[in-house]
Amino acid sequence: MEQQNYSQLVLNTCLKAGKIMMESGSEVYRVEDTMKRIAINAGLDDIQTYVTATGLVVGFPSEQNSQVIQITCQSINLEKVTAVNQGSRQFAEGELSLPDFYLYLNEVDNQTPDFPYLWKIIAAGVVSSTLMIILNGTWYDFIPTFFIGITGFAVHTFVGKKLQMSFLNDFLAAFVIGVLSLLAVKTAFARDVNSLIIGSIMPLVPGLAITNAFRDIMEGHLISGVARGTEALFIAGAIGGGIIVAFNFF
């Protein structure tokens, strides 16, 4: 009974670590590697894992024990990924016991702070305007791009939280960016509509999904890599569709 309880704790710890990492934007191969290292350091080296973008399967054949957990919401919080990796290293070095490591993971999941929303939208404006300059834009369009980028990102997050429909928030945010860019040029607040649009959509571009897709494919995780690549393709299509509709209406 004691061995069964211990193996169940190892299983729960692996699943908890994998769930946090997947929901925070980690790659599939990194999640599998972390869970395997946790199990091996806990003394169960026959771990079998299967990770996708929507679920985790972990089992121990010798213990006749396995479990599935669903991945629901996904975001980008690399601080959580770093915290899980750090805790895994401390567990491997004996600085944390298995029960303490599980409690540590609960703290990481529930108490890791995220950046304030105000900082996020300001960062979106900074990214939009600076990348617009890098992509051969003019300083005359710097301030308009900053505010259009902020507005587009705000629409993206607001619609995403309220409607919870994938890709619709990307479409509407791109549509708003296209409309505001056209109006800014028509009212002489800006000069080049192309620079405004290119800079303002940069915070919406699925860079992490594309990067993770290529890295997972290179590591042999073809299903997850193709799934994430398809997701990135749909996001890019939604952004492009929003811009096209804005041009057609205005």
Short mmCIF file of C-alpha atoms in Angstrom, two decimals:
data_model
loop_
_atom_site.label_atom_id
_atom_site.label_comp_id
_atom_site.label_asym_id
_atom_site.label_seq_id
_atom_site.Cartn_x
_atom_site.Cartn_y
_atom_site.Cartn_z
CA MET A 1 0.00 0.00 0.00
CA GLU A 2 2.83 2.39 0.85
CA GLN A 3 4.55 1.68 -2.48
CA GLN A 4 1.27 2.26 -4.28
CA ASN A 5 0.80 5.60 -2.55
CA TYR A 6 4.36 6.59 -3.42
CA SER A 7 3.95 5.71 -7.11
CA GLN A 8 0.68 7.64 -7.18
CA LEU A 9 2.46 10.69 -5.73
CA VAL A 10 5.16 10.39 -8.41
CA LEU A 11 2.45 10.14 -11.05
CA ASN A 12 0.61 13.18 -9.70
CA THR A 13 3.85 15.16 -9.54
CA CYS A 14 4.75 14.34 -13.13
CA LEU A 15 1.29 15.25 -14.34
CA LYS A 16 1.27 18.49 -12.36
CA ALA A 17 4.63 19.56 -13.75
CA GLY A 18 3.62 18.64 -17.32
CA LYS A 19 0.26 20.41 -17.06
CA ILE A 20 1.86 23.64 -15.82
CA MET A 21 4.44 23.61 -18.59
CA MET A 22 1.98 22.84 -21.39
CA GLU A 23 -0.46 25.51 -20.23
CA SER A 24 2.39 28.03 -20.03
CA GLY A 25 3.66 27.63 -23.60
CA SER A 26 6.39 24.99 -23.31
CA GLU A 27 7.41 22.60 -26.08
CA VAL A 28 6.16 19.01 -26.03
CA TYR A 29 9.62 17.46 -25.98
CA ARG A 30 10.62 19.61 -22.99
CA VAL A 31 7.51 18.53 -21.10
CA GLU A 32 8.20 14.85 -21.76
CA ASP A 33 11.85 15.22 -20.77
CA THR A 34 10.96 16.96 -17.51
CA MET A 35 8.37 14.35 -16.51
CA LYS A 36 10.78 11.51 -17.28
CA ARG A 37 13.54 13.11 -15.23
CA ILE A 38 11.19 13.58 -12.28
CA ALA A 39 10.11 9.92 -12.38
CA ILE A 40 13.67 8.61 -12.79
CA ASN A 41 14.94 10.74 -9.90
CA ALA A 42 12.03 9.41 -7.83
CA GLY A 43 13.16 5.84 -8.51
CA LEU A 44 10.61 4.84 -11.17
CA ASP A 45 12.60 4.64 -14.40
CA ASP A 46 9.98 2.75 -16.46
CA ILE A 47 7.82 5.80 -17.03
CA GLN A 48 5.85 5.99 -20.28
CA THR A 49 4.59 9.39 -21.46
CA TYR A 50 2.46 10.66 -24.31
CA VAL A 51 2.03 14.40 -24.64
CA THR A 52 -0.19 16.36 -27.02
CA ALA A 53 -1.33 19.96 -27.09
CA THR A 54 -4.61 18.99 -25.40
CA GLY A 55 -3.69 16.20 -22.99
CA LEU A 56 -1.06 14.24 -21.07
CA VAL A 57 -0.83 10.49 -20.56
CA VAL A 58 1.63 9.15 -17.98
CA GLY A 59 1.97 5.56 -16.83
CA PHE A 60 4.25 3.16 -14.92
CA PRO A 61 3.94 -0.38 -16.35
CA SER A 62 5.72 -1.97 -13.37
CA GLU A 63 3.20 -0.38 -11.00
CA GLN A 64 0.23 -1.01 -13.31
CA ASN A 65 -0.67 2.61 -12.86
CA SER A 66 -1.47 5.28 -15.44
CA GLN A 67 -3.44 8.49 -15.64
CA VAL A 68 -4.69 11.04 -18.17
CA ILE A 69 -5.05 14.78 -17.65
CA GLN A 70 -6.63 17.31 -20.00
CA ILE A 71 -4.97 20.55 -21.05
CA THR A 72 -7.64 23.22 -21.29
CA CYS A 73 -6.47 26.82 -21.25
CA GLN A 74 -3.14 27.73 -22.81
CA SER A 75 -1.22 30.96 -22.45
CA ILE A 76 2.34 32.25 -22.45
CA ASN A 77 4.00 32.39 -19.04
CA LEU A 78 7.61 31.32 -19.39
CA GLU A 79 8.25 32.24 -15.76
CA LYS A 80 6.21 29.19 -14.76
CA VAL A 81 8.20 26.99 -17.15
CA THR A 82 11.43 28.27 -15.62
CA ALA A 83 10.11 27.67 -12.09
CA VAL A 84 9.16 24.07 -12.89
CA ASN A 85 12.60 23.41 -14.40
CA GLN A 86 14.27 24.94 -11.36
CA GLY A 87 12.19 22.81 -8.98
CA SER A 88 13.01 19.70 -11.01
CA ARG A 89 16.72 20.42 -10.65
CA GLN A 90 16.36 20.94 -6.90
CA PHE A 91 14.49 17.63 -6.62
CA ALA A 92 17.20 15.86 -8.62
CA GLU A 93 19.90 17.31 -6.35
CA GLY A 94 18.05 16.25 -3.18
CA GLU A 95 17.22 19.78 -2.06
CA LEU A 96 13.49 18.98 -2.24
CA SER A 97 11.72 15.80 -1.20
CA LEU A 98 8.95 14.44 -3.41
CA PRO A 99 6.09 15.75 -1.21
CA ASP A 100 7.80 19.13 -0.95
CA PHE A 101 8.30 19.21 -4.71
CA TYR A 102 4.59 18.55 -5.27
CA LEU A 103 3.68 21.38 -2.89
CA TYR A 104 6.21 23.57 -4.70
CA LEU A 105 4.47 22.86 -8.01
CA ASN A 106 1.11 23.83 -6.51
CA GLU A 107 2.62 27.13 -5.40
CA VAL A 108 4.07 27.72 -8.86
CA ASP A 109 0.70 27.03 -10.47
CA ASN A 110 -1.35 29.20 -8.12
CA GLN A 111 0.99 31.96 -6.96
CA THR A 112 3.34 32.76 -9.84
CA PRO A 113 2.51 36.38 -10.66
CA ASP A 114 1.71 37.51 -14.16
CA PHE A 115 2.51 40.92 -15.58
CA PRO A 116 -0.18 43.55 -15.00
CA TYR A 117 -2.49 44.08 -17.94
CA LEU A 118 -1.43 47.72 -18.26
CA TRP A 119 2.18 46.63 -18.75
CA LYS A 120 1.10 44.15 -21.42
CA ILE A 121 -0.76 46.66 -23.56
CA ILE A 122 2.06 49.21 -23.22
CA ALA A 123 4.54 46.52 -24.25
CA ALA A 124 2.31 45.74 -27.26
CA GLY A 125 2.50 49.39 -28.29
CA VAL A 126 6.27 49.47 -27.89
CA VAL A 127 6.70 46.27 -29.90
CA SER A 128 4.41 47.58 -32.65
CA SER A 129 6.09 50.96 -33.05
CA THR A 130 9.69 49.78 -32.76
CA LEU A 131 9.24 46.90 -35.22
CA MET A 132 7.54 49.30 -37.60
CA ILE A 133 10.73 51.40 -37.58
CA ILE A 134 12.91 48.31 -38.01
CA LEU A 135 10.81 47.28 -41.03
CA ASN A 136 11.65 50.53 -42.84
CA GLY A 137 8.83 52.64 -41.43
CA THR A 138 9.12 56.37 -40.73
CA TRP A 139 9.26 58.18 -37.42
CA TYR A 140 6.19 60.17 -38.45
CA ASP A 141 4.16 56.95 -38.03
CA PHE A 142 5.76 55.97 -34.71
CA ILE A 143 3.12 57.41 -32.37
CA PRO A 144 0.08 56.31 -34.45
CA THR A 145 1.49 52.78 -34.63
CA PHE A 146 1.99 52.78 -30.87
CA PHE A 147 -1.65 53.57 -30.14
CA ILE A 148 -3.05 51.35 -32.89
CA GLY A 149 -0.95 48.47 -31.59
CA ILE A 150 -2.29 49.05 -28.08
CA THR A 151 -5.87 49.15 -29.34
CA GLY A 152 -5.49 45.99 -31.40
CA PHE A 153 -3.96 44.06 -28.52
CA ALA A 154 -6.68 45.29 -26.14
CA VAL A 155 -9.40 44.11 -28.55
CA HIS A 156 -7.61 40.76 -28.93
CA THR A 157 -7.46 40.07 -25.19
CA PHE A 158 -10.93 41.45 -24.42
CA VAL A 159 -12.70 39.44 -27.12
CA GLY A 160 -10.67 36.36 -26.24
CA LYS A 161 -11.77 36.50 -22.60
CA LYS A 162 -15.40 37.40 -23.24
CA LEU A 163 -16.25 35.14 -26.18
CA GLN A 164 -13.61 32.43 -25.67
CA MET A 165 -13.66 31.58 -29.37
CA SER A 166 -10.35 30.75 -30.94
CA PHE A 167 -9.28 32.80 -33.99
CA LEU A 168 -12.27 35.19 -33.77
CA ASN A 169 -10.33 37.49 -31.46
CA ASP A 170 -7.42 37.51 -33.95
CA PHE A 171 -9.80 38.36 -36.79
CA LEU A 172 -11.52 41.19 -34.93
CA ALA A 173 -8.25 42.64 -33.63
CA ALA A 174 -6.78 42.66 -37.14
CA PHE A 175 -9.98 44.23 -38.48
CA VAL A 176 -9.78 47.03 -35.90
CA ILE A 177 -6.09 47.58 -36.71
CA GLY A 178 -6.87 47.80 -40.43
CA VAL A 179 -9.71 50.27 -39.91
CA LEU A 180 -7.71 52.50 -37.56
CA SER A 181 -4.70 52.46 -39.88
CA LEU A 182 -6.79 53.51 -42.87
CA LEU A 183 -8.50 56.26 -40.88
CA ALA A 184 -5.16 57.54 -39.56
CA VAL A 185 -3.81 57.89 -43.10
CA LYS A 186 -6.98 59.47 -44.44
CA THR A 187 -7.00 62.07 -41.65
CA ALA A 188 -3.25 62.79 -42.12
CA PHE A 189 -2.26 61.51 -38.68
CA ALA A 190 0.01 59.00 -40.44
CA ARG A 191 1.51 58.55 -43.88
CA ASP A 192 2.03 54.89 -44.76
CA VAL A 193 -0.86 52.53 -44.08
CA ASN A 194 1.30 49.49 -44.80
CA SER A 195 3.80 50.44 -42.09
CA LEU A 196 1.00 51.02 -39.60
CA ILE A 197 -0.59 47.64 -40.26
CA ILE A 198 2.66 45.66 -40.34
CA GLY A 199 3.85 47.15 -37.06
CA SER A 200 0.50 46.93 -35.25
CA ILE A 201 -0.18 43.25 -36.02
CA MET A 202 3.19 42.12 -34.69
CA PRO A 203 1.89 41.45 -31.12
CA LEU A 204 -0.75 39.17 -32.68
CA VAL A 205 1.65 37.09 -34.79
CA PRO A 206 1.86 33.49 -33.41
CA GLY A 207 5.63 33.43 -33.08
CA LEU A 208 5.70 31.04 -30.12
CA ALA A 209 3.37 28.55 -31.82
CA ILE A 210 5.50 28.56 -34.96
CA THR A 211 8.74 28.13 -33.01
CA ASN A 212 7.35 25.31 -30.85
CA ALA A 213 5.92 23.59 -33.94
CA PHE A 214 9.31 23.47 -35.67
CA ARG A 215 11.13 22.40 -32.50
CA ASP A 216 8.65 19.60 -31.80
CA ILE A 217 8.86 18.36 -35.40
CA MET A 218 12.66 18.37 -35.23
CA GLU A 219 12.46 16.33 -32.01
CA GLY A 220 10.20 13.76 -33.67
CA HIS A 221 6.87 14.84 -32.15
CA LEU A 222 5.13 15.04 -35.50
CA ILE A 223 1.52 15.07 -34.29
CA SER A 224 2.02 17.92 -31.82
CA GLY A 225 4.27 19.81 -34.23
CA VAL A 226 1.76 19.61 -37.07
CA ALA A 227 -1.11 20.52 -34.72
CA ARG A 228 0.67 23.63 -33.50
CA GLY A 229 1.74 24.53 -37.00
CA THR A 230 -1.89 24.26 -38.13
CA GLU A 231 -2.96 26.47 -35.23
CA ALA A 232 -0.40 29.09 -36.23
CA LEU A 233 -1.61 28.89 -39.84
CA PHE A 234 -5.22 29.48 -38.79
CA ILE A 235 -4.19 32.45 -36.63
CA ALA A 236 -2.25 33.96 -39.52
CA GLY A 237 -5.25 33.41 -41.79
CA ALA A 238 -7.57 35.10 -39.30
CA ILE A 239 -5.24 38.11 -39.06
CA GLY A 240 -4.98 38.36 -42.82
CA GLY A 241 -8.75 38.00 -43.18
CA GLY A 242 -9.37 40.84 -40.75
CA ILE A 243 -7.07 43.15 -42.71
CA ILE A 244 -8.68 42.19 -46.04
CA VAL A 245 -12.19 42.87 -44.71
CA ALA A 246 -11.06 46.25 -43.36
CA PHE A 247 -9.68 47.23 -46.79
CA ASN A 248 -12.86 46.09 -48.53
CA PHE A 249 -15.13 48.11 -46.27
CA PHE A 250 -12.96 51.22 -46.07
#
